[in-house]
PDB file of C-alpha atoms in Angstrom:
ATOM      1  CA  UNK Z   1     -10.457 -18.084 -24.160  1.00 88.00           C
ATOM      2  CA  UNK Z   2      -6.973 -17.339 -22.887  1.00 93.00           C
ATOM      3  CA  UNK Z   3      -5.904 -14.770 -20.330  1.00 95.00           C
ATOM      4  CA  UNK Z   4      -2.348 -13.609 -19.766  1.00 96.00           C
ATOM      5  CA  UNK Z   5      -1.676 -11.548 -16.655  1.00 97.00           C
ATOM      6  CA  UNK Z   6       1.497  -9.554 -16.139  1.00 97.00           C
ATOM      7  CA  UNK Z   7       2.909  -6.563 -14.325  1.00 98.00           C
ATOM      8  CA  UNK Z   8       3.474  -7.931 -10.874  1.00 98.00           C
ATOM      9  CA  UNK Z   9       6.633  -7.293  -8.926  1.00 98.00           C
ATOM     10  CA  UNK Z  10       8.195  -5.965  -5.772  1.00 98.00           C
ATOM     11  CA  UNK Z  11       7.190  -2.490  -4.654  1.00 98.00           C
ATOM     12  CA  UNK Z  12       7.591  -0.487  -1.478  1.00 98.00           C
ATOM     13  CA  UNK Z  13       4.735   0.609   0.717  1.00 98.00           C
ATOM     14  CA  UNK Z  14       2.961   3.556  -0.849  1.00 98.00           C
ATOM     15  CA  UNK Z  15       4.143   2.654  -4.322  1.00 98.00           C
ATOM     16  CA  UNK Z  16       2.182   1.835  -7.453  1.00 98.00           C
ATOM     17  CA  UNK Z  17       1.901  -0.966  -9.972  1.00 98.00           C
ATOM     18  CA  UNK Z  18      -0.239  -1.547 -13.016  1.00 98.00           C
ATOM     19  CA  UNK Z  19      -1.311  -5.073 -13.826  1.00 98.00           C
ATOM     20  CA  UNK Z  20      -2.278  -6.054 -17.352  1.00 98.00           C
ATOM     21  CA  UNK Z  21      -4.509  -8.869 -18.517  1.00 96.00           C
ATOM     22  CA  UNK Z  22      -4.540  -9.619 -22.234  1.00 95.00           C
ATOM     23  CA  UNK Z  23      -7.595 -11.601 -23.284  1.00 93.00           C
ATOM     24  CA  UNK Z  24      -7.988 -13.605 -26.445  1.00 90.00           C
ATOM     25  CA  UNK Z  25     -11.068 -15.352 -27.751  1.00 82.00           C
ATOM     26  CA  UNK Z  26     -13.722 -13.171 -26.147  1.00 72.00           C
ATOM     27  CA  UNK Z  27     -15.035  -9.677 -26.694  1.00 72.00           C
ATOM     28  CA  UNK Z  28     -15.793  -7.302 -23.871  1.00 70.00           C
ATOM     29  CA  UNK Z  29     -19.362  -6.359 -24.686  1.00 71.00           C
ATOM     30  CA  UNK Z  30     -21.095  -9.387 -23.191  1.00 76.00           C
ATOM     31  CA  UNK Z  31     -18.648 -10.281 -20.451  1.00 89.00           C
ATOM     32  CA  UNK Z  32     -17.450  -9.210 -17.054  1.00 94.00           C
ATOM     33  CA  UNK Z  33     -13.734  -9.019 -16.369  1.00 95.00           C
ATOM     34  CA  UNK Z  34     -12.473  -9.224 -12.848  1.00 96.00           C
ATOM     35  CA  UNK Z  35      -9.328  -9.171 -10.785  1.00 98.00           C
ATOM     36  CA  UNK Z  36      -8.920 -11.339  -7.727  1.00 98.00           C
ATOM     37  CA  UNK Z  37      -6.015 -11.991  -5.417  1.00 98.00           C
ATOM     38  CA  UNK Z  38      -4.905 -14.760  -3.137  1.00 98.00           C
ATOM     39  CA  UNK Z  39      -2.414 -14.436  -0.334  1.00 97.00           C
ATOM     40  CA  UNK Z  40      -0.697 -17.494   1.165  1.00 92.00           C
ATOM     41  CA  UNK Z  41      -3.055 -19.420   3.397  1.00 95.00           C
ATOM     42  CA  UNK Z  42      -6.041 -17.269   2.478  1.00 96.00           C
ATOM     43  CA  UNK Z  43      -9.028 -17.613   0.213  1.00 97.00           C
ATOM     44  CA  UNK Z  44      -9.209 -15.926  -3.152  1.00 97.00           C
ATOM     45  CA  UNK Z  45     -10.423 -12.367  -2.656  1.00 97.00           C
ATOM     46  CA  UNK Z  46     -12.226  -9.995  -5.000  1.00 98.00           C
ATOM     47  CA  UNK Z  47     -10.287  -6.907  -6.067  1.00 98.00           C
ATOM     48  CA  UNK Z  48     -12.159  -5.180  -8.891  1.00 98.00           C
ATOM     49  CA  UNK Z  49     -14.355  -5.887 -11.892  1.00 98.00           C
ATOM     50  CA  UNK Z  50     -15.708  -4.201 -14.989  1.00 96.00           C
ATOM     51  CA  UNK Z  51     -18.946  -5.142 -16.702  1.00 94.00           C
ATOM     52  CA  UNK Z  52     -18.455  -5.045 -20.423  1.00 88.00           C
ATOM     53  CA  UNK Z  53     -21.981  -4.050 -21.449  1.00 88.00           C
ATOM     54  CA  UNK Z  54     -21.936  -0.651 -19.766  1.00 91.00           C
ATOM     55  CA  UNK Z  55     -18.397  -0.431 -18.320  1.00 92.00           C
ATOM     56  CA  UNK Z  56     -19.701  -0.347 -14.774  1.00 95.00           C
ATOM     57  CA  UNK Z  57     -16.922  -0.917 -12.271  1.00 97.00           C
ATOM     58  CA  UNK Z  58     -16.948  -2.625  -8.897  1.00 97.00           C
ATOM     59  CA  UNK Z  59     -14.369  -2.592  -6.132  1.00 98.00           C
ATOM     60  CA  UNK Z  60     -13.865  -4.270  -2.817  1.00 97.00           C
ATOM     61  CA  UNK Z  61     -13.950  -2.174   0.297  1.00 97.00           C
ATOM     62  CA  UNK Z  62     -10.187  -2.554   0.689  1.00 97.00           C
ATOM     63  CA  UNK Z  63      -9.318  -1.468  -2.856  1.00 98.00           C
ATOM     64  CA  UNK Z  64     -11.866   1.247  -3.556  1.00 97.00           C
ATOM     65  CA  UNK Z  65     -10.186   4.605  -3.882  1.00 98.00           C
ATOM     66  CA  UNK Z  66      -6.734   3.091  -4.393  1.00 98.00           C
ATOM     67  CA  UNK Z  67      -7.229   0.751  -7.356  1.00 98.00           C
ATOM     68  CA  UNK Z  68      -8.701   1.561 -10.755  1.00 98.00           C
ATOM     69  CA  UNK Z  69      -9.814  -0.986 -13.324  1.00 98.00           C
ATOM     70  CA  UNK Z  70      -9.862  -0.012 -16.981  1.00 96.00           C
ATOM     71  CA  UNK Z  71      -9.774  -1.567 -20.392  1.00 94.00           C
ATOM     72  CA  UNK Z  72      -8.415  -1.013 -23.872  1.00 93.00           C
ATOM     73  CA  UNK Z  73     -10.680  -2.787 -26.346  1.00 89.00           C
ATOM     74  CA  UNK Z  74      -8.258  -2.266 -29.221  1.00 91.00           C
ATOM     75  CA  UNK Z  75      -5.621  -4.234 -27.316  1.00 92.00           C
ATOM     76  CA  UNK Z  76      -8.078  -6.698 -25.758  1.00 92.00           C
ATOM     77  CA  UNK Z  77      -6.571  -5.765 -22.444  1.00 94.00           C
ATOM     78  CA  UNK Z  78      -7.847  -4.998 -18.982  1.00 95.00           C
ATOM     79  CA  UNK Z  79      -5.736  -3.169 -16.438  1.00 97.00           C
ATOM     80  CA  UNK Z  80      -5.776  -2.532 -12.745  1.00 98.00           C
ATOM     81  CA  UNK Z  81      -3.829   0.490 -11.576  1.00 98.00           C
ATOM     82  CA  UNK Z  82      -2.845  -0.012  -7.961  1.00 98.00           C
ATOM     83  CA  UNK Z  83      -1.793   3.027  -5.936  1.00 98.00           C
ATOM     84  CA  UNK Z  84      -0.908   3.579  -2.292  1.00 98.00           C
ATOM     85  CA  UNK Z  85       0.010  -0.064  -1.955  1.00 98.00           C
ATOM     86  CA  UNK Z  86       0.076  -1.648   1.487  1.00 98.00           C
ATOM     87  CA  UNK Z  87       1.745  -4.818   2.791  1.00 97.00           C
ATOM     88  CA  UNK Z  88      -1.678  -6.460   2.967  1.00 97.00           C
ATOM     89  CA  UNK Z  89      -1.967  -6.074  -0.805  1.00 98.00           C
ATOM     90  CA  UNK Z  90       0.739  -8.716  -1.192  1.00 98.00           C
ATOM     91  CA  UNK Z  91      -0.747 -11.649  -3.090  1.00 98.00           C
ATOM     92  CA  UNK Z  92      -0.913 -13.445  -6.385  1.00 98.00           C
ATOM     93  CA  UNK Z  93      -3.276 -11.478  -8.585  1.00 98.00           C
ATOM     94  CA  UNK Z  94      -5.501 -13.236 -11.098  1.00 98.00           C
ATOM     95  CA  UNK Z  95      -7.619 -11.887 -13.914  1.00 97.00           C
ATOM     96  CA  UNK Z  96     -10.792 -13.667 -14.877  1.00 96.00           C
ATOM     97  CA  UNK Z  97     -13.585 -13.440 -17.421  1.00 95.00           C
ATOM     98  CA  UNK Z  98     -17.221 -14.270 -16.856  1.00 93.00           C
ATOM     99  CA  UNK Z  99     -19.314 -15.105 -19.876  1.00 88.00           C
ATOM    100  CA  UNK Z 100     -22.187 -12.849 -18.827  1.00 88.00           C
ATOM    101  CA  UNK Z 101     -22.729  -9.281 -17.767  1.00 90.00           C
ATOM    102  CA  UNK Z 102     -22.771  -9.711 -13.997  1.00 91.00           C
ATOM    103  CA  UNK Z 103     -24.501  -7.692 -11.345  1.00 91.00           C
ATOM    104  CA  UNK Z 104     -22.309  -6.422  -8.548  1.00 90.00           C
ATOM    105  CA  UNK Z 105     -23.085  -9.158  -6.051  1.00 91.00           C
ATOM    106  CA  UNK Z 106     -22.118 -11.811  -8.592  1.00 93.00           C
ATOM    107  CA  UNK Z 107     -19.101  -9.962  -9.942  1.00 95.00           C
ATOM    108  CA  UNK Z 108     -17.408 -10.238  -6.553  1.00 96.00           C
ATOM    109  CA  UNK Z 109     -17.692 -14.037  -6.522  1.00 96.00           C
ATOM    110  CA  UNK Z 110     -14.972 -16.238  -8.070  1.00 96.00           C
ATOM    111  CA  UNK Z 111     -17.522 -18.906  -8.995  1.00 96.00           C
ATOM    112  CA  UNK Z 112     -19.206 -16.482 -11.414  1.00 96.00           C
ATOM    113  CA  UNK Z 113     -16.135 -16.428 -13.657  1.00 96.00           C
ATOM    114  CA  UNK Z 114     -15.489 -19.007 -16.341  1.00 95.00           C
ATOM    115  CA  UNK Z 115     -11.922 -18.357 -17.413  1.00 95.00           C
ATOM    116  CA  UNK Z 116      -8.825 -17.518 -15.394  1.00 96.00           C
ATOM    117  CA  UNK Z 117      -5.310 -16.344 -16.078  1.00 94.00           C
ATOM    118  CA  UNK Z 118      -2.214 -17.801 -14.476  1.00 94.00           C
ATOM    119  CA  UNK Z 119      -1.624 -15.099 -11.872  1.00 95.00           C
ATOM    120  CA  UNK Z 120       1.065 -12.526 -11.256  1.00 98.00           C
ATOM    121  CA  UNK Z 121       2.772 -11.980  -7.913  1.00 98.00           C
ATOM    122  CA  UNK Z 122       2.653  -8.598  -6.202  1.00 98.00           C
ATOM    123  CA  UNK Z 123       4.848  -8.108  -3.162  1.00 98.00           C
ATOM    124  CA  UNK Z 124       4.623  -4.921  -1.132  1.00 98.00           C
ATOM    125  CA  UNK Z 125       7.551  -4.493   1.199  1.00 96.00           C
ATOM    126  CA  UNK Z 126       7.679  -2.368   4.292  1.00 90.00           C
TER     127      UNK Z 126
END
């Protein structure tokens, strides 16, 4: 399984970005795809996830209402649309795939994911 994340960049406060994760070697139906982020000196933090079996979505408290996770099965891609960006959203963003359909409490945990992309940097400037 390979994951390729892209779409990061520099954006001003209040701006938007859409991150893309292209996944090869795994179908969506039996997996959970998640986005995490890691700021310098901090632990990896859950951003959003989608369970492939029923397309349920999960968000962290800090991203709910501003971020939207979606997928395009035909392109084997998962996206996270990020709106109303804040300086505290600055981080390297990683996509990840878990080999099972995860419940919400597991989907927020990095250890539940088996495959990771290389990360894409998002910088929100004030």
